[in-house]
Amino acid sequence: MSTVEAMLAAEQTTCPGSGLGTEWQPITLTLVEYPKGDLIGKLLAWISLAPLGIGAGFVALILFRRDLHTIVFFAGTLVNECINMILKHWIQEPRPVSRAQIWNEYGMPSSHSQFMCFFATYVLLFIFIRLHHMNNSSSARIERIVRLLMLAICWVAAFLVCFGRVYLLYHTVRQVMIGALVGTVTGGLWFALTHCVLTPYFPMVVTWRISELFLLRDTTLIPNVLWFEYTATRQEARARARKLVSMKSQ
């Protein structure tokens, strides 16, 4: 075997302890591996990146919308991750397969499962408690369908991420179940804290000088933010157009 072939063979990631000698192929620019040639494993590996996508979505929403509730929701995901890190280093249960060359954390509880169940639980409570004010108009029925579809997507994604962590041998079933349980409980508690304790202070927080500096806003009392922004923008655009026409006519 040539030197180059020996180096390539040494770089191949195998599954120590599994006894199957499975060759694992990582997704580019990530630490997620899947069995080479396994299409299901590759799909689940990509789905397991959902927490990264959700985190990026939070950052984008905070930067462009500056809504207090979104900021508090994102803060809850960070608290949830801190809880996961504390539990992992307290329990110190290893993963089912050692991947020390790329991943050396403990496996109990699963952080992916905990994150996804936290997110899905919070969205569930938000939709059924915060967004319960709906009339019987046709638009309201459409909104109800959209919200149910959002719920279905959240929970299906959570299930697939949990299943993928077991399928790809990153966690045991027990580690995933405990992670899902912790995430569900944490999501429920964080929603209760936000809805019952923090939200009543939002109108006061937005009046602070620092809130005005960062353009923070509170949309809690607006039932349909997208429709409100659409109508407000349209009215403002029409008003400016009329003003522009009047100035040109003078």
CSV table of C-alpha atoms in Angstrom, one decimal:
chain,number,residue,atom,x,y,z
A,1,MET,CA,0.0,0.0,0.0
A,2,SER,CA,1.4,3.4,-1.0
A,3,THR,CA,1.8,6.3,1.5
A,4,VAL,CA,-1.2,8.1,0.1
A,5,GLU,CA,-3.4,5.1,0.3
A,6,ALA,CA,-2.3,4.5,3.9
A,7,MET,CA,-3.2,8.1,4.8
A,8,LEU,CA,-6.6,7.8,3.2
A,9,ALA,CA,-7.3,4.6,5.0
A,10,ALA,CA,-6.3,6.2,8.3
A,11,GLU,CA,-8.7,9.0,7.7
A,12,GLN,CA,-11.7,6.8,7.2
A,13,THR,CA,-14.0,7.0,10.2
A,14,THR,CA,-15.2,3.7,11.5
A,15,CYS,CA,-17.7,2.7,14.2
A,16,PRO,CA,-15.6,1.5,17.1
A,17,GLY,CA,-17.2,-1.0,19.3
A,18,SER,CA,-20.0,-1.8,16.9
A,19,GLY,CA,-18.3,-4.9,15.5
A,20,LEU,CA,-19.6,-4.1,12.0
A,21,GLY,CA,-16.8,-2.0,10.7
A,22,THR,CA,-19.3,0.5,9.2
A,23,GLU,CA,-17.7,3.4,7.3
A,24,TRP,CA,-19.2,6.7,8.4
A,25,GLN,CA,-19.3,9.7,6.2
A,26,PRO,CA,-19.7,13.2,7.6
A,27,ILE,CA,-21.8,15.9,6.1
A,28,THR,CA,-19.6,18.7,4.8
A,29,LEU,CA,-18.9,21.5,7.3
A,30,THR,CA,-20.7,19.6,10.1
A,31,LEU,CA,-20.0,17.0,12.8
A,32,VAL,CA,-22.9,14.8,11.7
A,33,GLU,CA,-22.0,11.4,10.3
A,34,TYR,CA,-24.1,8.8,8.6
A,35,PRO,CA,-23.3,5.3,7.2
A,36,LYS,CA,-21.8,5.7,3.8
A,37,GLY,CA,-24.3,4.7,1.1
A,38,ASP,CA,-27.3,4.8,3.5
A,39,LEU,CA,-29.8,7.2,2.0
A,40,ILE,CA,-32.1,7.0,5.1
A,41,GLY,CA,-29.1,7.7,7.3
A,42,LYS,CA,-28.1,10.7,5.1
A,43,LEU,CA,-31.6,12.1,5.2
A,44,LEU,CA,-31.8,11.7,9.0
A,45,ALA,CA,-28.3,13.3,9.3
A,46,TRP,CA,-29.6,16.4,7.4
A,47,ILE,CA,-32.8,16.5,9.5
A,48,SER,CA,-30.7,16.4,12.7
A,49,LEU,CA,-29.3,19.8,11.7
A,50,ALA,CA,-32.8,21.3,12.4
A,51,PRO,CA,-31.7,22.9,15.7
A,52,LEU,CA,-29.0,24.9,13.8
A,53,GLY,CA,-31.6,26.0,11.3
A,54,ILE,CA,-34.0,27.1,14.1
A,55,GLY,CA,-31.2,28.9,15.9
A,56,ALA,CA,-30.4,30.8,12.7
A,57,GLY,CA,-34.1,31.6,12.2
A,58,PHE,CA,-34.2,33.1,15.7
A,59,VAL,CA,-31.2,35.3,15.1
A,60,ALA,CA,-32.7,36.5,11.8
A,61,LEU,CA,-36.1,37.3,13.4
A,62,ILE,CA,-34.4,39.1,16.3
A,63,LEU,CA,-32.3,41.2,14.0
A,64,PHE,CA,-35.1,42.2,11.6
A,65,ARG,CA,-38.2,42.2,13.9
A,66,ARG,CA,-36.9,43.1,17.3
A,67,ASP,CA,-39.9,41.6,19.1
A,68,LEU,CA,-39.5,41.0,22.8
A,69,HIS,CA,-41.4,37.8,22.8
A,70,THR,CA,-39.1,36.3,20.1
A,71,ILE,CA,-36.1,37.4,22.2
A,72,VAL,CA,-37.4,35.8,25.3
A,73,PHE,CA,-38.3,32.6,23.4
A,74,PHE,CA,-34.7,32.5,22.1
A,75,ALA,CA,-33.4,33.1,25.6
A,76,GLY,CA,-35.4,30.0,26.7
A,77,THR,CA,-33.6,27.8,24.1
A,78,LEU,CA,-30.3,29.0,25.5
A,79,VAL,CA,-31.4,28.2,29.1
A,80,ASN,CA,-32.5,24.8,27.8
A,81,GLU,CA,-29.1,24.2,26.3
A,82,CYS,CA,-27.4,25.2,29.6
A,83,ILE,CA,-29.6,22.7,31.5
A,84,ASN,CA,-28.6,20.0,29.0
A,85,MET,CA,-24.9,20.7,29.5
A,86,ILE,CA,-25.3,20.6,33.3
A,87,LEU,CA,-27.1,17.3,33.2
A,88,LYS,CA,-24.6,15.7,30.8
A,89,HIS,CA,-21.6,16.6,32.9
A,90,TRP,CA,-23.5,15.5,36.1
A,91,ILE,CA,-24.7,12.2,34.8
A,92,GLN,CA,-21.6,11.5,32.6
A,93,GLU,CA,-23.2,8.7,30.6
A,94,PRO,CA,-21.2,7.8,27.4
A,95,ARG,CA,-22.7,7.7,24.0
A,96,PRO,CA,-23.4,4.2,22.5
A,97,VAL,CA,-20.6,4.7,20.0
A,98,SER,CA,-17.4,6.5,20.7
A,99,ARG,CA,-16.6,9.3,18.3
A,100,ALA,CA,-13.8,10.8,20.3
A,101,GLN,CA,-12.0,12.1,17.1
A,102,ILE,CA,-14.9,14.5,16.4
A,103,TRP,CA,-17.2,14.4,19.4
A,104,ASN,CA,-16.2,13.9,23.0
A,105,GLU,CA,-19.3,15.0,25.0
A,106,TYR,CA,-21.5,12.7,27.1
A,107,GLY,CA,-24.7,11.4,25.7
A,108,MET,CA,-27.3,11.7,28.5
A,109,PRO,CA,-29.6,13.4,27.8
A,110,SER,CA,-29.7,14.0,24.1
A,111,SER,CA,-29.3,17.7,23.4
A,112,HIS,CA,-30.9,17.5,19.9
A,113,SER,CA,-34.0,15.7,21.4
A,114,GLN,CA,-34.2,18.2,24.3
A,115,PHE,CA,-34.0,21.2,22.0
A,116,MET,CA,-36.6,20.0,19.5
A,117,CYS,CA,-39.1,19.0,22.2
A,118,PHE,CA,-38.6,22.3,24.0
A,119,PHE,CA,-39.3,24.2,20.7
A,120,ALA,CA,-42.3,22.0,19.8
A,121,THR,CA,-43.8,22.2,23.2
A,122,TYR,CA,-43.4,26.0,23.4
A,123,VAL,CA,-45.0,26.4,19.9
A,124,LEU,CA,-47.9,24.1,20.9
A,125,LEU,CA,-48.7,26.1,24.0
A,126,PHE,CA,-48.2,29.4,22.2
A,127,ILE,CA,-50.7,28.5,19.5
A,128,PHE,CA,-53.4,27.1,21.9
A,129,ILE,CA,-53.0,29.7,24.6
A,130,ARG,CA,-51.7,32.9,23.1
A,131,LEU,CA,-53.4,32.5,19.7
A,132,HIS,CA,-56.8,31.2,20.9
A,133,HIS,CA,-58.7,34.4,20.0
A,134,MET,CA,-60.2,33.4,16.7
A,135,ASN,CA,-63.6,34.2,15.1
A,136,ASN,CA,-65.6,32.1,12.7
A,137,SER,CA,-64.7,33.9,9.5
A,138,SER,CA,-63.2,32.1,6.6
A,139,SER,CA,-59.8,33.8,7.1
A,140,ALA,CA,-59.8,32.5,10.7
A,141,ARG,CA,-60.5,29.0,9.5
A,142,ILE,CA,-57.5,29.3,7.2
A,143,GLU,CA,-55.3,30.6,10.0
A,144,ARG,CA,-56.5,27.6,12.1
A,145,ILE,CA,-55.4,25.2,9.4
A,146,VAL,CA,-52.0,27.0,9.0
A,147,ARG,CA,-51.4,26.8,12.7
A,148,LEU,CA,-52.3,23.1,12.9
A,149,LEU,CA,-49.9,22.5,10.0
A,150,MET,CA,-47.2,24.4,11.8
A,151,LEU,CA,-47.8,22.2,14.9
A,152,ALA,CA,-47.6,19.0,12.7
A,153,ILE,CA,-44.4,20.1,11.1
A,154,CYS,CA,-42.8,20.9,14.5
A,155,TRP,CA,-43.7,17.6,16.1
A,156,VAL,CA,-42.8,15.5,13.0
A,157,ALA,CA,-39.5,17.3,12.9
A,158,ALA,CA,-38.9,16.6,16.6
A,159,PHE,CA,-39.8,12.9,16.1
A,160,LEU,CA,-37.5,12.5,13.1
A,161,VAL,CA,-34.6,14.2,14.9
A,162,CYS,CA,-35.1,12.0,18.0
A,163,PHE,CA,-35.3,8.9,15.8
A,164,GLY,CA,-32.3,10.0,13.8
A,165,ARG,CA,-30.1,10.3,16.9
A,166,VAL,CA,-30.8,6.7,17.7
A,167,TYR,CA,-30.5,5.5,14.1
A,168,LEU,CA,-27.1,7.2,13.7
A,169,LEU,CA,-25.9,5.8,17.0
A,170,TYR,CA,-25.3,9.1,18.6
A,171,HIS,CA,-27.6,8.2,21.5
A,172,THR,CA,-29.4,5.3,23.1
A,173,VAL,CA,-33.2,5.2,23.2
A,174,ARG,CA,-33.1,6.0,26.9
A,175,GLN,CA,-30.9,9.1,26.3
A,176,VAL,CA,-33.3,10.4,23.6
A,177,MET,CA,-36.4,9.7,25.7
A,178,ILE,CA,-34.9,11.5,28.7
A,179,GLY,CA,-33.8,14.4,26.5
A,180,ALA,CA,-37.3,14.7,25.0
A,181,LEU,CA,-38.9,14.6,28.5
A,182,VAL,CA,-36.6,17.3,29.9
A,183,GLY,CA,-37.1,19.5,26.8
A,184,THR,CA,-40.9,19.1,27.0
A,185,VAL,CA,-41.0,20.0,30.7
A,186,THR,CA,-38.6,22.9,30.2
A,187,GLY,CA,-40.6,24.2,27.3
A,188,GLY,CA,-43.8,24.2,29.3
A,189,LEU,CA,-42.2,25.9,32.3
A,190,TRP,CA,-40.5,28.6,30.1
A,191,PHE,CA,-43.8,29.3,28.4
A,192,ALA,CA,-45.6,29.6,31.7
A,193,LEU,CA,-42.8,32.0,32.9
A,194,THR,CA,-43.1,34.1,29.8
A,195,HIS,CA,-46.8,34.2,29.5
A,196,CYS,CA,-47.7,34.7,33.2
A,197,VAL,CA,-44.7,36.6,34.6
A,198,LEU,CA,-42.7,38.3,31.8
A,199,THR,CA,-45.3,39.3,29.2
A,200,PRO,CA,-47.1,41.8,31.5
A,201,TYR,CA,-43.8,43.8,31.8
A,202,PHE,CA,-43.3,44.0,28.0
A,203,PRO,CA,-45.2,47.3,27.6
A,204,MET,CA,-42.9,48.9,30.3
A,205,VAL,CA,-39.7,47.4,28.9
A,206,VAL,CA,-40.3,48.9,25.4
A,207,THR,CA,-40.4,52.4,27.0
A,208,TRP,CA,-36.8,52.0,28.3
A,209,ARG,CA,-34.2,54.1,26.6
A,210,ILE,CA,-32.2,51.0,25.7
A,211,SER,CA,-35.2,49.5,24.1
A,212,GLU,CA,-35.8,52.6,22.0
A,213,LEU,CA,-32.1,52.5,21.1
A,214,PHE,CA,-32.3,48.9,19.7
A,215,LEU,CA,-35.9,49.5,18.3
A,216,LEU,CA,-37.4,46.7,20.5
A,217,ARG,CA,-41.1,46.4,20.3
A,218,ASP,CA,-44.0,44.5,21.9
A,219,THR,CA,-46.6,42.9,19.6
A,220,THR,CA,-48.3,40.9,22.2
A,221,LEU,CA,-51.7,42.6,21.8
A,222,ILE,CA,-51.7,42.4,18.0
A,223,PRO,CA,-53.6,39.2,17.0
A,224,ASN,CA,-52.2,39.0,13.5
A,225,VAL,CA,-48.8,40.7,13.2
A,226,LEU,CA,-48.3,39.9,9.5
A,227,TRP,CA,-51.7,41.4,8.6
A,228,PHE,CA,-51.1,44.5,10.8
A,229,GLU,CA,-47.7,45.1,9.2
A,230,TYR,CA,-49.1,44.6,5.7
A,231,THR,CA,-52.0,47.1,6.2
A,232,ALA,CA,-49.8,49.6,8.1
A,233,THR,CA,-47.2,49.5,5.3
A,234,ARG,CA,-49.8,49.8,2.6
A,235,GLN,CA,-51.5,52.8,4.3
A,236,GLU,CA,-48.1,54.5,4.8
A,237,ALA,CA,-47.1,53.9,1.2
A,238,ARG,CA,-50.4,55.3,-0.1
A,239,ALA,CA,-50.1,58.4,2.2
A,240,ARG,CA,-46.5,59.0,1.0
A,241,ALA,CA,-47.6,58.6,-2.7
A,242,ARG,CA,-50.4,61.1,-2.3
A,243,LYS,CA,-48.0,63.5,-0.6
A,244,LEU,CA,-45.5,63.1,-3.4
A,245,VAL,CA,-48.2,63.7,-6.1
A,246,SER,CA,-49.4,66.9,-4.3
A,247,MET,CA,-45.8,68.2,-4.0
A,248,LYS,CA,-45.3,67.7,-7.8
A,249,SER,CA,-48.5,69.4,-8.6
A,250,GLN,CA,-47.6,72.5,-6.7
